[in-house]
Coordinates of N, CA and C in Angstrom, one line a residue:
M1 N 74.3 98.3 49.8 CA 75.0 97.3 49.5 C 75.5 97.2 47.9
K2 N 75.0 98.0 47.3 CA 74.9 98.2 45.7 C 76.1 99.0 45.7
K3 N 76.2 100.3 46.6 CA 77.2 101.5 46.6 C 78.2 100.6 46.9
L4 N 78.0 99.5 47.8 CA 79.6 99.1 48.3 C 80.2 98.8 47.4
F5 N 79.7 97.3 46.5 CA 80.2 96.7 45.5 C 81.1 97.9 44.2
I6 N 80.0 98.7 44.1 CA 80.4 100.1 42.8 C 81.5 100.5 43.4
L7 N 81.7 100.6 45.0 CA 83.1 101.3 45.5 C 84.1 100.4 45.1
F8 N 83.8 98.7 45.5 CA 84.9 98.1 46.0 C 85.4 97.5 44.3
F9 N 84.5 97.8 43.0 CA 84.9 97.5 41.8 C 85.9 98.6 41.5
I10 N 85.3 100.3 42.0 CA 86.0 101.1 41.0 C 87.8 101.4 42.1
S11 N 87.4 100.9 43.3 CA 88.8 100.6 44.0 C 90.0 99.7 43.5
F12 N 89.1 98.5 43.0 CA 89.9 97.4 42.7 C 90.5 97.4 41.3
T13 N 89.8 98.2 40.6 CA 90.3 99.0 39.0 C 91.4 99.4 39.3
I14 N 91.4 100.6 40.2 CA 92.3 101.2 40.0 C 93.8 100.7 41.3
S15 N 93.9 99.7 41.6 CA 94.5 98.7 42.4 C 94.6 97.7 42.3
A16 N 94.1 97.6 41.0 CA 94.5 95.6 40.5 C 94.9 94.8 41.2
Q17 N 96.1 95.2 41.5 CA 97.9 94.1 42.1 C 98.0 94.7 42.8
E18 N 97.2 94.6 44.3 CA 97.8 95.4 45.3 C 97.8 94.3 46.4
V19 N 98.8 93.9 47.1 CA 98.3 93.1 48.9 C 99.0 93.8 49.8
A20 N 98.0 93.9 50.6 CA 98.7 94.8 52.2 C 98.9 94.0 53.4
I21 N 99.2 94.2 54.1 CA 99.4 93.7 55.6 C 98.3 94.3 56.5
L22 N 97.6 93.1 57.3 CA 96.9 93.5 58.0 C 97.0 93.8 59.3
K23 N 96.5 94.9 59.5 CA 96.6 95.3 61.3 C 95.6 95.4 62.0
Y24 N 95.8 94.6 62.7 CA 95.0 94.0 63.9 C 95.0 93.9 65.1
N25 N 93.8 94.2 66.1 CA 94.5 94.7 67.4 C 93.6 93.4 68.5
G26 N 94.5 93.0 69.4 CA 94.2 92.4 70.5 C 95.7 91.6 71.1
G27 N 96.8 91.8 70.7 CA 98.0 92.2 71.0 C 98.9 91.4 70.2
G28 N 98.4 90.6 69.7 CA 99.5 89.7 68.2 C 99.9 90.4 68.0
D29 N 101.2 90.1 67.3 CA 102.4 90.9 66.8 C 101.7 91.0 65.0
W30 N 101.0 91.5 64.6 CA 100.7 91.5 63.3 C 101.8 92.0 62.2
Y31 N 102.8 92.6 63.2 CA 104.2 93.0 61.9 C 105.1 92.1 61.9
A32 N 105.4 90.7 62.3 CA 105.9 89.8 62.1 C 106.1 89.2 60.9
N33 N 107.5 89.0 60.7 CA 108.4 88.2 59.4 C 107.7 89.8 58.7
P34 N 108.9 90.5 59.4 CA 109.0 92.0 57.9 C 109.0 91.5 56.8
T35 N 109.9 90.4 56.4 CA 111.0 90.5 55.0 C 109.9 89.3 54.4
A36 N 109.0 88.7 54.6 CA 108.3 88.0 53.8 C 107.7 88.2 53.0
L37 N 107.0 89.4 53.1 CA 106.1 89.7 51.8 C 106.1 90.3 50.8
P38 N 107.5 91.2 51.4 CA 108.6 91.8 50.2 C 109.0 90.8 49.6
N39 N 109.4 89.6 50.0 CA 109.7 89.0 49.3 C 109.5 87.6 48.6
L40 N 108.2 88.0 48.7 CA 107.0 87.1 48.0 C 106.9 88.2 46.8
I41 N 106.9 89.3 47.2 CA 106.1 90.3 45.7 C 107.4 90.0 44.7
D42 N 108.5 90.3 45.5 CA 109.4 90.1 44.5 C 109.4 88.7 43.2
F43 N 109.0 87.9 44.1 CA 109.5 86.4 43.7 C 107.9 86.5 42.6
T44 N 106.9 86.8 42.9 CA 105.5 86.8 42.1 C 106.0 87.9 40.8
N45 N 106.4 88.9 40.9 CA 106.8 90.1 39.9 C 107.5 89.3 39.0
K46 N 108.2 88.5 39.2 CA 109.6 87.9 38.9 C 108.8 87.0 37.8
N47 N 108.2 85.6 38.4 CA 107.6 85.0 38.2 C 106.7 84.9 37.7
I48 N 105.4 85.2 37.7 CA 103.7 85.0 37.5 C 103.8 86.6 36.8
K49 N 104.7 87.6 36.2 CA 104.5 88.7 36.4 C 103.7 89.6 36.4
T50 N 103.1 89.6 37.8 CA 102.0 90.4 38.5 C 102.9 92.1 38.3
N51 N 102.5 92.9 39.4 CA 102.8 94.2 39.2 C 102.6 94.8 40.8
I52 N 103.2 94.6 40.9 CA 102.5 94.9 42.9 C 103.7 95.8 43.9
S53 N 103.4 96.6 44.3 CA 104.1 97.1 44.9 C 105.0 96.2 45.8
K54 N 106.2 97.2 45.1 CA 107.6 96.0 46.4 C 107.9 96.2 47.6
N55 N 107.2 97.5 48.3 CA 106.6 97.8 50.0 C 105.9 98.0 50.1
P56 N 104.9 96.5 50.6 CA 103.5 96.9 50.5 C 103.0 97.6 52.2
T57 N 102.2 98.3 52.0 CA 101.6 98.5 53.4 C 101.0 98.1 54.5
S58 N 100.5 98.6 54.9 CA 99.6 97.8 56.1 C 98.5 98.7 56.2
V59 N 97.4 97.9 56.3 CA 95.8 98.2 56.5 C 94.9 97.6 57.7
A60 N 94.1 99.0 58.8 CA 93.6 98.5 59.4 C 92.5 97.5 59.5
V61 N 91.8 96.6 60.3 CA 90.9 95.6 60.1 C 89.9 96.4 59.2
G62 N 89.6 98.1 60.4 CA 88.3 98.5 60.0 C 88.2 99.5 59.2
S63 N 90.0 99.7 59.0 CA 89.8 101.3 57.6 C 89.0 101.0 56.6
E64 N 88.2 102.0 56.2 CA 88.0 102.1 54.6 C 88.8 101.5 53.2
D65 N 90.2 101.8 53.7 CA 90.9 101.6 52.9 C 91.0 100.3 52.6
L66 N 90.5 98.9 53.1 CA 90.8 97.7 53.1 C 90.3 97.7 51.7
F67 N 89.6 98.3 51.2 CA 88.6 98.4 50.0 C 89.5 98.7 48.2
N68 N 90.8 98.8 48.6 CA 91.7 99.6 48.3 C 92.5 98.1 47.6
F69 N 92.3 97.4 48.3 CA 93.4 95.9 48.2 C 92.8 94.4 48.0
P70 N 93.0 94.2 46.8 CA 92.0 92.8 46.1 C 92.6 91.6 47.0
M71 N 93.3 91.8 48.0 CA 94.3 90.8 48.6 C 94.8 91.4 49.7
V72 N 94.5 90.9 50.7 CA 95.7 91.4 52.5 C 95.7 90.1 53.0
F73 N 97.4 90.1 53.5 CA 98.1 88.9 54.3 C 97.9 89.4 55.6
M74 N 97.7 88.2 56.5 CA 97.5 88.1 58.1 C 98.8 87.6 58.4
T75 N 99.4 87.7 59.4 CA 99.9 86.8 60.1 C 100.5 87.2 61.7
G76 N 101.5 86.4 62.5 CA 101.3 87.0 63.3 C 101.4 85.7 65.1
H77 N 102.1 86.1 66.3 CA 101.9 85.0 67.4 C 101.0 85.4 68.5
G78 N 100.1 84.8 68.6 CA 99.2 85.5 70.4 C 97.6 85.6 69.5
N79 N 97.1 86.6 70.4 CA 95.7 87.4 70.5 C 95.5 88.2 69.2
V80 N 94.2 87.9 68.8 CA 93.4 88.8 67.4 C 92.4 89.1 67.8
L81 N 92.0 90.5 68.2 CA 90.6 90.5 68.9 C 90.0 91.7 67.9
F82 N 88.7 91.2 67.1 CA 88.0 92.3 66.2 C 86.9 93.5 66.7
S83 N 87.1 94.3 66.7 CA 85.4 95.2 67.3 C 84.7 94.8 66.3
D84 N 83.4 95.3 66.4 CA 82.4 95.1 66.2 C 82.4 95.6 64.9
Q85 N 82.7 96.7 64.7 CA 82.7 97.8 63.6 C 83.9 96.9 62.7
E86 N 85.0 96.3 62.7 CA 86.0 96.0 62.0 C 85.7 94.6 62.1
I87 N 84.6 93.8 62.6 CA 83.9 92.8 62.4 C 83.1 93.1 60.8
E88 N 82.2 93.8 60.7 CA 81.5 94.0 60.2 C 82.0 94.7 58.6
N89 N 83.3 95.7 58.7 CA 84.1 96.3 57.7 C 84.9 95.2 57.1
L90 N 85.2 93.9 58.1 CA 85.6 92.8 57.3 C 85.2 92.1 56.6
R91 N 84.0 92.0 57.0 CA 82.7 90.9 56.3 C 82.5 91.4 55.4
K92 N 82.0 92.8 54.8 CA 82.0 93.3 53.8 C 82.9 93.4 52.8
Y93 N 84.2 93.2 53.1 CA 85.4 93.2 52.3 C 85.3 92.0 51.4
L94 N 85.3 91.1 52.2 CA 85.0 90.1 51.6 C 84.2 89.4 51.1
I95 N 82.8 89.6 51.3 CA 81.9 89.3 50.3 C 81.8 90.0 49.2
S96 N 82.3 91.4 49.1 CA 82.3 92.2 48.3 C 83.6 91.9 47.6
G97 N 84.6 91.1 47.3 CA 85.3 90.7 45.8 C 86.9 90.5 47.4
G98 N 87.1 91.0 47.6 CA 88.3 90.9 49.0 C 88.9 89.2 49.2
F99 N 89.9 89.3 49.5 CA 90.7 87.6 49.8 C 91.1 88.2 51.0
L100 N 91.3 87.1 51.6 CA 92.5 87.3 53.2 C 93.1 86.0 52.9
H101 N 94.5 86.1 53.2 CA 95.5 85.0 53.7 C 95.9 85.0 54.9
I102 N 96.0 83.7 55.7 CA 96.3 84.4 56.8 C 97.3 83.1 56.8
S103 N 98.4 83.1 57.4 CA 99.2 82.6 57.9 C 99.9 82.4 59.4
D104 N 99.3 81.1 59.9 CA 99.5 80.3 60.9 C 100.9 80.7 60.9
N105 N 101.6 81.8 62.3 CA 103.1 82.3 62.9 C 103.2 81.1 64.4
Y106 N 102.5 80.2 64.6 CA 102.4 79.3 65.6 C 102.0 80.7 67.1
G107 N 100.9 80.0 67.5 CA 99.9 80.6 68.9 C 99.2 81.7 68.3
L108 N 98.5 81.7 66.7 CA 97.5 82.4 66.5 C 96.3 82.1 66.2
D109 N 96.7 80.2 65.8 CA 95.2 79.6 65.6 C 93.6 79.6 66.7
T110 N 94.1 79.3 68.1 CA 92.8 79.5 68.7 C 92.0 80.9 68.2
F111 N 92.8 82.1 68.0 CA 92.2 83.5 68.1 C 91.8 83.9 66.7
I112 N 92.5 83.4 66.2 CA 92.0 83.5 64.7 C 90.8 82.9 64.7
R113 N 90.8 81.7 64.4 CA 89.3 80.3 64.4 C 88.0 81.4 65.4
R114 N 88.1 81.9 66.6 CA 87.8 82.9 67.0 C 87.2 83.8 66.4
E115 N 87.7 84.5 66.0 CA 87.5 86.0 65.4 C 87.0 85.6 63.8
L116 N 87.2 85.0 63.3 CA 86.6 84.4 61.9 C 85.4 83.9 61.9
K117 N 85.2 82.9 63.2 CA 83.5 82.7 63.6 C 82.7 84.0 63.6
K118 N 83.2 84.9 64.2 CA 81.9 86.1 64.3 C 82.1 86.9 63.1
V119 N 83.1 86.9 62.3 CA 83.4 87.2 60.4 C 82.0 86.3 59.8
F120 N 81.7 85.3 60.0 CA 81.2 84.5 59.1 C 80.5 83.2 60.5
P121 N 79.4 83.8 60.8 CA 79.3 83.0 62.3 C 78.6 81.7 61.4
T122 N 78.2 81.9 60.8 CA 77.4 80.5 59.5 C 77.9 79.6 58.9
S123 N 79.2 80.1 58.7 CA 80.3 79.2 58.2 C 81.0 78.0 58.6
E124 N 81.6 77.4 58.4 CA 82.7 76.3 59.2 C 83.7 76.6 58.2
M125 N 85.1 76.5 58.7 CA 86.3 76.6 58.3 C 86.3 75.2 57.8
Q126 N 86.7 75.4 56.5 CA 87.0 73.5 55.6 C 88.2 73.4 55.2
E127 N 88.7 72.3 55.7 CA 89.9 71.7 54.6 C 89.7 71.9 53.3
I128 N 90.5 72.5 52.3 CA 90.8 73.0 51.3 C 91.6 71.3 50.6
P129 N 90.9 70.7 49.6 CA 90.9 69.9 49.0 C 93.0 69.8 48.2
S130 N 93.3 69.1 47.9 CA 94.6 69.2 46.9 C 93.9 69.5 45.5
S131 N 92.7 69.3 45.3 CA 92.4 69.3 44.2 C 91.9 70.7 43.7
H132 N 92.0 71.5 44.4 CA 91.3 72.7 44.0 C 92.1 73.7 43.3
P133 N 91.6 74.4 42.8 CA 92.4 75.2 41.8 C 93.8 76.2 42.6
I134 N 93.3 76.4 43.7 CA 95.1 77.2 44.3 C 95.7 76.8 44.0
F135 N 96.0 75.4 44.6 CA 97.4 74.4 44.2 C 97.7 74.2 42.6
N136 N 96.7 74.8 41.9 CA 97.0 74.4 40.5 C 97.0 75.8 39.6
Q137 N 97.8 77.1 39.9 CA 98.0 78.0 39.4 C 99.5 77.7 38.4
T138 N 99.9 78.6 38.2 CA 101.5 78.7 37.6 C 102.1 77.1 38.2
F139 N 102.0 77.1 39.6 CA 102.9 76.3 40.0 C 101.7 75.0 40.1
S140 N 102.2 73.8 40.5 CA 101.2 72.8 40.9 C 102.2 72.4 41.8
F141 N 100.6 72.1 43.2 CA 100.8 71.1 44.4 C 100.2 70.1 44.1
P142 N 100.3 68.8 43.7 CA 99.6 67.9 43.5 C 99.3 67.0 44.9
N143 N 100.0 67.9 45.9 CA 99.5 66.9 47.4 C 99.1 68.3 48.2
G144 N 98.7 69.2 47.6 CA 98.0 69.9 48.5 C 99.1 71.1 48.8
I145 N 99.3 71.4 50.3 CA 100.0 72.7 50.4 C 100.9 71.9 51.3
P146 N 101.9 72.7 50.8 CA 103.5 71.9 51.2 C 104.1 72.2 52.4
K147 N 104.7 71.2 53.7 CA 105.3 71.6 54.8 C 106.5 72.4 54.6
I148 N 106.6 73.6 56.0 CA 107.1 74.6 55.7 C 108.2 74.4 56.6
H149 N 107.7 74.9 57.5 CA 107.8 75.0 59.0 C 107.2 74.1 59.9
E150 N 108.1 73.5 60.7 CA 107.8 72.7 62.2 C 107.3 73.3 63.3
H151 N 106.1 73.0 64.2 CA 105.5 73.3 65.0 C 105.2 72.3 65.7
D152 N 104.2 71.8 65.5 CA 103.5 70.3 66.9 C 104.2 69.4 66.2
K153 N 104.6 69.1 65.4 CA 104.8 67.9 64.0 C 103.4 67.1 63.7
K154 N 102.9 68.2 63.4 CA 101.4 68.2 62.5 C 101.4 68.2 61.0
P155 N 100.9 67.5 60.6 CA 100.6 68.0 58.9 C 100.4 68.9 58.5
A156 N 101.0 69.6 57.4 CA 100.3 70.7 57.1 C 98.9 70.7 56.2
Q157 N 98.2 71.9 57.0 CA 96.7 72.1 56.3 C 96.2 73.6 55.8
A158 N 95.4 73.2 55.0 CA 95.1 74.5 54.6 C 93.9 74.4 54.7
F159 N 92.8 75.8 55.4 CA 91.9 75.4 55.7 C 91.0 76.7 54.6
G160 N 90.1 77.1 54.9 CA 89.2 78.1 53.7 C 87.9 78.2 54.1
I161 N 87.3 79.5 54.1 CA 85.9 80.0 54.5 C 85.7 80.3 52.7
F162 N 84.7 79.7 52.8 CA 83.4 80.0 51.2 C 82.4 80.7 51.3
Y163 N 82.4 81.8 50.5 CA 81.2 82.6 50.7 C 80.5 82.3 49.4
E164 N 79.1 81.9 49.0 CA 78.8 81.9 47.4 C 79.3 81.4 46.9
G165 N 79.9 80.2 47.6 CA 81.0 79.6 46.2 C 82.6 79.6 46.3
R166 N 82.8 81.1 46.6 CA 84.0 81.5 46.2 C 84.5 81.7 47.3
L167 N 86.0 81.0 47.1 CA 87.0 80.9 48.5 C 87.0 82.8 48.9
V168 N 87.4 83.0 50.3 CA 87.1 84.5 50.4 C 88.5 84.2 51.1
V169 N 88.7 83.5 52.5 CA 90.1 83.1 53.6 C 90.5 82.5 53.3
F170 N 92.1 82.0 53.3 CA 92.5 81.2 53.0 C 94.0 80.7 54.4
Y171 N 93.7 80.1 55.4 CA 94.5 79.9 56.6 C 95.5 78.9 56.1
D172 N 96.7 79.0 56.0 CA 97.7 77.6 56.1 C 98.3 77.6 57.5
F173 N 98.3 76.1 58.2 CA 97.7 75.2 59.4 C 99.3 74.9 59.4
E174 N 99.8 75.1 60.3 CA 100.9 73.7 60.4 C 101.9 73.8 59.2
T175 N 102.3 75.2 59.0 CA 103.3 75.0 58.0 C 103.9 76.4 57.9
D176 N 103.3 77.1 57.9 CA 103.6 79.2 58.4 C 104.3 79.2 57.2
L177 N 103.8 79.3 56.2 CA 104.7 79.8 54.4 C 105.3 80.9 54.8
S178 N 104.5 82.0 55.2 CA 105.6 82.9 55.8 C 106.7 82.8 56.0
D179 N 107.5 82.0 57.2 CA 108.6 81.5 57.4 C 109.6 82.0 56.3
G180 N 109.2 80.8 55.4 CA 109.5 80.8 53.8 C 110.0 81.2 53.3
W181 N 109.2 82.3 53.0 CA 109.0 83.4 52.8 C 110.6 84.8 53.3
E182 N 110.7 84.3 53.9 CA 111.6 85.1 54.8 C 113.1 84.9 54.5
D183 N 113.6 86.3 54.9 CA 115.2 86.7 54.5 C 115.8 85.5 55.1
E184 N 116.7 84.4 54.0 CA 117.1 82.9 53.7 C 117.7 82.8 55.8
I185 N 118.4 84.1 55.9 CA 119.8 84.1 57.2 C 118.4 83.8 58.1
I186 N 117.0 84.3 58.2 CA 116.6 84.3 59.4 C 116.0 83.2 60.0
H187 N 115.5 81.8 58.8 CA 115.2 80.8 59.9 C 116.1 79.8 59.0
N188 N 117.0 79.9 57.9 CA 118.2 78.9 57.3 C 117.2 78.0 57.0
N189 N 116.1 78.0 56.1 CA 115.7 77.0 55.3 C 116.1 76.6 54.0
P190 N 116.9 75.1 53.5 CA 117.0 75.0 52.3 C 116.5 75.7 51.5
K191 N 117.2 75.5 50.4 CA 116.9 76.6 48.8 C 115.2 75.8 48.4
E192 N 115.7 74.3 49.0 CA 114.6 73.9 47.9 C 113.2 74.1 48.8
V193 N 113.5 74.6 50.2 CA 111.7 74.4 51.2 C 111.1 76.2 50.8
R194 N 112.7 76.8 50.9 CA 112.1 78.0 50.2 C 111.5 78.7 49.2
E195 N 111.8 77.6 48.2 CA 111.2 78.0 46.9 C 109.8 77.4 46.8
K196 N 109.5 76.1 47.6 CA 108.5 75.8 47.5 C 107.7 76.3 48.6
A197 N 107.9 77.3 49.2 CA 107.0 78.6 49.9 C 106.6 79.7 49.0
L198 N 107.5 80.1 48.5 CA 107.2 81.1 47.6 C 106.5 80.6 46.8
K199 N 106.5 79.7 45.8 CA 105.5 79.3 44.7 C 104.1 78.8 45.8
M200 N 104.3 78.7 46.0 CA 102.9 78.3 47.0 C 102.3 79.8 47.0
G201 N 103.1 80.8 47.7 CA 102.4 81.8 47.9 C 102.4 82.4 46.7
A202 N 102.6 82.3 45.8 CA 102.5 83.2 44.5 C 101.3 82.6 43.7
N203 N 101.2 81.2 43.7 CA 99.8 80.4 43.8 C 98.6 81.3 44.5
I204 N 99.1 81.6 45.4 CA 97.3 82.1 46.0 C 97.1 83.7 45.8
I205 N 98.4 84.2 45.3 CA 98.2 85.9 45.0 C 98.0 85.7 43.8
E206 N 97.8 85.0 42.8 CA 97.5 84.5 41.3 C 96.1 83.9 41.8
Y207 N 95.8 83.5 42.4 CA 94.3 82.5 42.5 C 93.4 84.0 42.6
A208 N 93.9 84.4 43.9 CA 93.4 86.1 44.7 C 93.1 86.9 43.5
F209 N 93.8 87.2 43.0 CA 93.7 88.2 41.6 C 92.8 87.9 40.5
R210 N 92.4 86.6 40.3 CA 91.6 86.1 39.0 C 90.2 86.0 39.8
N211 N 90.2 85.8 40.9 CA 88.7 85.3 41.7 C 88.0 86.4 42.4

């Protein structure tokens, strides 16, 4: 474990401000919303002075390259399936300082909850209160996560998994933040809705990089 922490620290110092798209198996479209993360990165680089590569790469759940990124982003519709090796790799990544943001892109919920339970079998997904620091970074969201995209006429919720007090997984549910990051023409979201989504996304990145 000590070697793992050293490896992660070295990788983190080299790529201290990078975000990758998490590539997974099971049949779900991990590549969904292709304009979302590039648009969010452009927004954060301009507004919170990050220095993230404008063209994010993808990284497989089971790859050693996962440890090169302090944060990874995951979305898609449909099934997710982690192998035993991928479960172990993702767990090591997260408990070593990594951060996973999952955006519910309709159809993902049942499968990602099942797979996360394999990664952290003794931890429960917890709803994150509006008082949590992730909602109070450069941008303030006193009421918690904003509603961006409608799925089943349910309120937007933010869930998380904590490891030794640190938030390691952030899951936006019934809001689909990444829809709000995509090019305006794709969903025709009003400017103010897209701005809320981008600001919340920037808060998540800022929180992940600082914690």
